[in-house]
Amino acid sequence: MSSTDAVWVRGVNGIQMHHVTDLQDAGRFLGNAAMALRSAHVRTGSDRYSSIAAELRSLVERVRELEDEARSTMHDLHSTDPERFLRCRDGHEPWPGEIPAGFIPRHTCKDECLYHDREVLEAIMQCTCGRPPCRACEIGGKL
């Protein structure tokens, strides 16, 4: 896969996901695949399934190490530069270690206000209803 290939990026209402979530997904998916292959081995007795499951378990360990590194850099940013952390979290700039070329701010046009849309009374001071139009739409020419 090249750096120009399109990929699905999971969005979460109100935050720009850090790539640690992609690594968490990868670890989970690899772990599920290893369990499925172990089940196939139990059902069939074929060692070819268990050997592939062992390879996957090794990959899970490697992905977990990458996940730990990514989480550590995110926590370091939070403690050393909380203002930049907020800009990244809010989708105004890419997270450190992510490719800045072609970065488009996170779409905020469909974010819900916790206070008005979700009726979370404690969120009255975090009302997002009066925010300006979404920068990503503005950049993409949708306004």
PDB file of C-alpha atoms in Angstrom:
ATOM      1  CA  MET A   1       0.000   0.000   0.000  1.00  0.00           C
ATOM      2  CA  SER A   2       1.374   3.387  -0.938  1.00  0.00           C
ATOM      3  CA  SER A   3       0.956   6.585   1.036  1.00  0.00           C
ATOM      4  CA  THR A   4      -1.526   7.833  -1.591  1.00  0.00           C
ATOM      5  CA  ASP A   5      -3.939   4.899  -1.234  1.00  0.00           C
ATOM      6  CA  ALA A   6      -7.288   5.801   0.272  1.00  0.00           C
ATOM      7  CA  VAL A   7      -8.051   4.291   3.652  1.00  0.00           C
ATOM      8  CA  TRP A   8     -11.078   4.306   5.892  1.00  0.00           C
ATOM      9  CA  VAL A   9     -10.584   6.617   8.847  1.00  0.00           C
ATOM     10  CA  ARG A  10     -12.847   6.080  11.814  1.00  0.00           C
ATOM     11  CA  GLY A  11     -14.247   9.313  13.144  1.00  0.00           C
ATOM     12  CA  VAL A  12     -15.481  10.031  16.618  1.00  0.00           C
ATOM     13  CA  ASN A  13     -17.847  12.856  17.346  1.00  0.00           C
ATOM     14  CA  GLY A  14     -15.839  15.730  18.814  1.00  0.00           C
ATOM     15  CA  ILE A  15     -12.269  14.426  18.482  1.00  0.00           C
ATOM     16  CA  GLN A  16      -9.600  13.679  15.890  1.00  0.00           C
ATOM     17  CA  MET A  17      -8.537  10.084  16.468  1.00  0.00           C
ATOM     18  CA  HIS A  18      -4.865   9.445  17.189  1.00  0.00           C
ATOM     19  CA  HIS A  19      -3.217   6.659  15.194  1.00  0.00           C
ATOM     20  CA  VAL A  20      -2.998   4.624  18.406  1.00  0.00           C
ATOM     21  CA  THR A  21      -6.642   3.680  17.739  1.00  0.00           C
ATOM     22  CA  ASP A  22      -5.667   2.228  14.361  1.00  0.00           C
ATOM     23  CA  LEU A  23      -3.016   0.142  16.089  1.00  0.00           C
ATOM     24  CA  GLN A  24      -5.553  -0.984  18.707  1.00  0.00           C
ATOM     25  CA  ASP A  25      -7.860  -2.087  15.898  1.00  0.00           C
ATOM     26  CA  ALA A  26      -5.014  -3.931  14.176  1.00  0.00           C
ATOM     27  CA  GLY A  27      -4.098  -5.764  17.380  1.00  0.00           C
ATOM     28  CA  ARG A  28      -7.719  -6.720  18.005  1.00  0.00           C
ATOM     29  CA  PHE A  29      -8.246  -7.928  14.437  1.00  0.00           C
ATOM     30  CA  LEU A  30      -5.029  -9.957  14.475  1.00  0.00           C
ATOM     31  CA  GLY A  31      -5.971 -11.437  17.858  1.00  0.00           C
ATOM     32  CA  ASN A  32      -9.409 -12.405  16.547  1.00  0.00           C
ATOM     33  CA  ALA A  33      -7.843 -14.019  13.484  1.00  0.00           C
ATOM     34  CA  ALA A  34      -5.439 -16.005  15.688  1.00  0.00           C
ATOM     35  CA  MET A  35      -8.341 -17.231  17.860  1.00  0.00           C
ATOM     36  CA  ALA A  36     -10.324 -18.263  14.776  1.00  0.00           C
ATOM     37  CA  LEU A  37      -7.355 -20.226  13.452  1.00  0.00           C
ATOM     38  CA  ARG A  38      -6.885 -21.918  16.826  1.00  0.00           C
ATOM     39  CA  SER A  39     -10.561 -22.896  16.697  1.00  0.00           C
ATOM     40  CA  ALA A  40     -10.066 -24.297  13.197  1.00  0.00           C
ATOM     41  CA  HIS A  41      -7.119 -26.295  14.558  1.00  0.00           C
ATOM     42  CA  VAL A  42      -9.234 -27.661  17.408  1.00  0.00           C
ATOM     43  CA  ARG A  43     -12.000 -28.666  14.986  1.00  0.00           C
ATOM     44  CA  THR A  44      -9.754 -30.204  12.346  1.00  0.00           C
ATOM     45  CA  GLY A  45      -6.553 -31.155  14.132  1.00  0.00           C
ATOM     46  CA  SER A  46      -4.583 -29.685  11.231  1.00  0.00           C
ATOM     47  CA  ASP A  47      -1.263 -28.228  12.338  1.00  0.00           C
ATOM     48  CA  ARG A  48      -1.210 -25.801   9.418  1.00  0.00           C
ATOM     49  CA  TYR A  49      -3.861 -23.727  11.229  1.00  0.00           C
ATOM     50  CA  SER A  50      -1.958 -23.644  14.498  1.00  0.00           C
ATOM     51  CA  SER A  51       1.279 -22.590  12.802  1.00  0.00           C
ATOM     52  CA  ILE A  52      -0.451 -19.613  11.161  1.00  0.00           C
ATOM     53  CA  ALA A  53      -2.075 -18.758  14.510  1.00  0.00           C
ATOM     54  CA  ALA A  54       1.390 -18.724  16.091  1.00  0.00           C
ATOM     55  CA  GLU A  55       2.610 -16.318  13.392  1.00  0.00           C
ATOM     56  CA  LEU A  56      -0.361 -14.067  14.086  1.00  0.00           C
ATOM     57  CA  ARG A  57       0.321 -14.091  17.829  1.00  0.00           C
ATOM     58  CA  SER A  58       3.847 -12.890  17.060  1.00  0.00           C
ATOM     59  CA  LEU A  59       2.404 -10.090  14.935  1.00  0.00           C
ATOM     60  CA  VAL A  60      -0.018  -9.161  17.741  1.00  0.00           C
ATOM     61  CA  GLU A  61       2.957  -8.712  20.078  1.00  0.00           C
ATOM     62  CA  ARG A  62       4.740  -6.481  17.551  1.00  0.00           C
ATOM     63  CA  VAL A  63       1.614  -4.376  16.980  1.00  0.00           C
ATOM     64  CA  ARG A  64       1.106  -4.023  20.763  1.00  0.00           C
ATOM     65  CA  GLU A  65       4.661  -2.667  21.041  1.00  0.00           C
ATOM     66  CA  LEU A  66       3.893  -0.092  18.333  1.00  0.00           C
ATOM     67  CA  GLU A  67       0.631   0.744  20.108  1.00  0.00           C
ATOM     68  CA  ASP A  68       2.477   1.295  23.389  1.00  0.00           C
ATOM     69  CA  GLU A  69       4.975   3.595  21.646  1.00  0.00           C
ATOM     70  CA  ALA A  70       2.188   5.607  19.992  1.00  0.00           C
ATOM     71  CA  ARG A  71       0.250   5.902  23.259  1.00  0.00           C
ATOM     72  CA  SER A  72       3.404   7.042  25.025  1.00  0.00           C
ATOM     73  CA  THR A  73       4.034   9.811  22.471  1.00  0.00           C
ATOM     74  CA  MET A  74       0.418  10.935  22.783  1.00  0.00           C
ATOM     75  CA  HIS A  75       0.678  11.074  26.595  1.00  0.00           C
ATOM     76  CA  ASP A  76       4.008  12.903  26.321  1.00  0.00           C
ATOM     77  CA  LEU A  77       2.399  15.522  24.085  1.00  0.00           C
ATOM     78  CA  HIS A  78      -0.455  15.911  26.569  1.00  0.00           C
ATOM     79  CA  SER A  79       1.966  16.591  29.416  1.00  0.00           C
ATOM     80  CA  THR A  80       4.533  18.715  27.542  1.00  0.00           C
ATOM     81  CA  ASP A  81       2.310  20.761  25.208  1.00  0.00           C
ATOM     82  CA  PRO A  82      -1.339  20.609  26.319  1.00  0.00           C
ATOM     83  CA  GLU A  83      -2.353  23.402  23.918  1.00  0.00           C
ATOM     84  CA  ARG A  84      -1.022  21.503  20.894  1.00  0.00           C
ATOM     85  CA  PHE A  85      -2.625  18.333  22.250  1.00  0.00           C
ATOM     86  CA  LEU A  86      -5.996  20.133  22.225  1.00  0.00           C
ATOM     87  CA  ARG A  87      -5.435  21.435  18.677  1.00  0.00           C
ATOM     88  CA  CYS A  88      -4.651  17.904  17.509  1.00  0.00           C
ATOM     89  CA  ARG A  89      -7.511  16.344  19.437  1.00  0.00           C
ATOM     90  CA  ASP A  90      -9.928  18.921  18.062  1.00  0.00           C
ATOM     91  CA  GLY A  91      -8.731  18.181  14.520  1.00  0.00           C
ATOM     92  CA  HIS A  92      -7.075  21.497  13.736  1.00  0.00           C
ATOM     93  CA  GLU A  93      -3.673  19.940  13.015  1.00  0.00           C
ATOM     94  CA  PRO A  94      -2.343  16.409  12.603  1.00  0.00           C
ATOM     95  CA  TRP A  95      -0.981  14.497  15.564  1.00  0.00           C
ATOM     96  CA  PRO A  96       2.830  14.428  15.822  1.00  0.00           C
ATOM     97  CA  GLY A  97       4.182  11.521  13.832  1.00  0.00           C
ATOM     98  CA  GLU A  98       1.292  11.656  11.361  1.00  0.00           C
ATOM     99  CA  ILE A  99       1.784  12.930   7.818  1.00  0.00           C
ATOM    100  CA  PRO A 100       1.062  16.677   7.680  1.00  0.00           C
ATOM    101  CA  ALA A 101       1.013  16.854   3.847  1.00  0.00           C
ATOM    102  CA  GLY A 102      -2.558  17.094   2.664  1.00  0.00           C
ATOM    103  CA  PHE A 103      -3.971  17.272   6.190  1.00  0.00           C
ATOM    104  CA  ILE A 104      -7.548  18.555   6.234  1.00  0.00           C
ATOM    105  CA  PRO A 105      -9.057  19.673   9.522  1.00  0.00           C
ATOM    106  CA  ARG A 106     -11.603  17.290  11.008  1.00  0.00           C
ATOM    107  CA  HIS A 107     -15.191  17.791   9.861  1.00  0.00           C
ATOM    108  CA  THR A 108     -17.052  19.346  12.773  1.00  0.00           C
ATOM    109  CA  CYS A 109     -20.233  20.255  10.899  1.00  0.00           C
ATOM    110  CA  LYS A 110     -22.080  17.187  12.172  1.00  0.00           C
ATOM    111  CA  ASP A 111     -20.855  17.304  15.757  1.00  0.00           C
ATOM    112  CA  GLU A 112     -23.620  17.343  18.297  1.00  0.00           C
ATOM    113  CA  CYS A 113     -23.766  19.655  21.258  1.00  0.00           C
ATOM    114  CA  LEU A 114     -23.685  17.609  24.447  1.00  0.00           C
ATOM    115  CA  TYR A 115     -25.918  20.134  26.181  1.00  0.00           C
ATOM    116  CA  HIS A 116     -28.544  20.845  23.511  1.00  0.00           C
ATOM    117  CA  ASP A 117     -28.498  17.628  21.446  1.00  0.00           C
ATOM    118  CA  ARG A 118     -27.696  15.086  24.155  1.00  0.00           C
ATOM    119  CA  GLU A 119     -29.235  16.857  27.159  1.00  0.00           C
ATOM    120  CA  VAL A 120     -26.093  16.461  29.270  1.00  0.00           C
ATOM    121  CA  LEU A 121     -26.820  19.177  31.807  1.00  0.00           C
ATOM    122  CA  GLU A 122     -23.225  19.368  33.108  1.00  0.00           C
ATOM    123  CA  ALA A 123     -22.061  20.272  29.580  1.00  0.00           C
ATOM    124  CA  ILE A 124     -23.739  23.690  29.490  1.00  0.00           C
ATOM    125  CA  MET A 125     -20.343  25.427  29.611  1.00  0.00           C
ATOM    126  CA  GLN A 126     -19.141  23.295  26.647  1.00  0.00           C
ATOM    127  CA  CYS A 127     -21.970  24.226  24.268  1.00  0.00           C
ATOM    128  CA  THR A 128     -20.766  23.949  20.662  1.00  0.00           C
ATOM    129  CA  CYS A 129     -23.866  25.399  18.967  1.00  0.00           C
ATOM    130  CA  GLY A 130     -22.330  28.812  18.257  1.00  0.00           C
ATOM    131  CA  ARG A 131     -19.181  27.551  16.546  1.00  0.00           C
ATOM    132  CA  PRO A 132     -18.250  28.954  13.121  1.00  0.00           C
ATOM    133  CA  PRO A 133     -18.772  26.771  10.024  1.00  0.00           C
ATOM    134  CA  CYS A 134     -16.673  23.645   9.648  1.00  0.00           C
ATOM    135  CA  ARG A 135     -13.118  24.455   8.421  1.00  0.00           C
ATOM    136  CA  ALA A 136     -12.884  21.159   6.511  1.00  0.00           C
ATOM    137  CA  CYS A 137     -15.973  22.064   4.464  1.00  0.00           C
ATOM    138  CA  GLU A 138     -14.612  25.593   4.018  1.00  0.00           C
ATOM    139  CA  ILE A 139     -11.298  24.226   2.682  1.00  0.00           C
ATOM    140  CA  GLY A 140     -13.086  21.665   0.508  1.00  0.00           C
ATOM    141  CA  GLY A 141     -15.273  24.390  -0.994  1.00  0.00           C
ATOM    142  CA  LYS A 142     -18.537  23.062   0.388  1.00  0.00           C
ATOM    143  CA  LEU A 143     -19.604  26.404   1.877  1.00  0.00           C
TER     144      LEU A 143
END
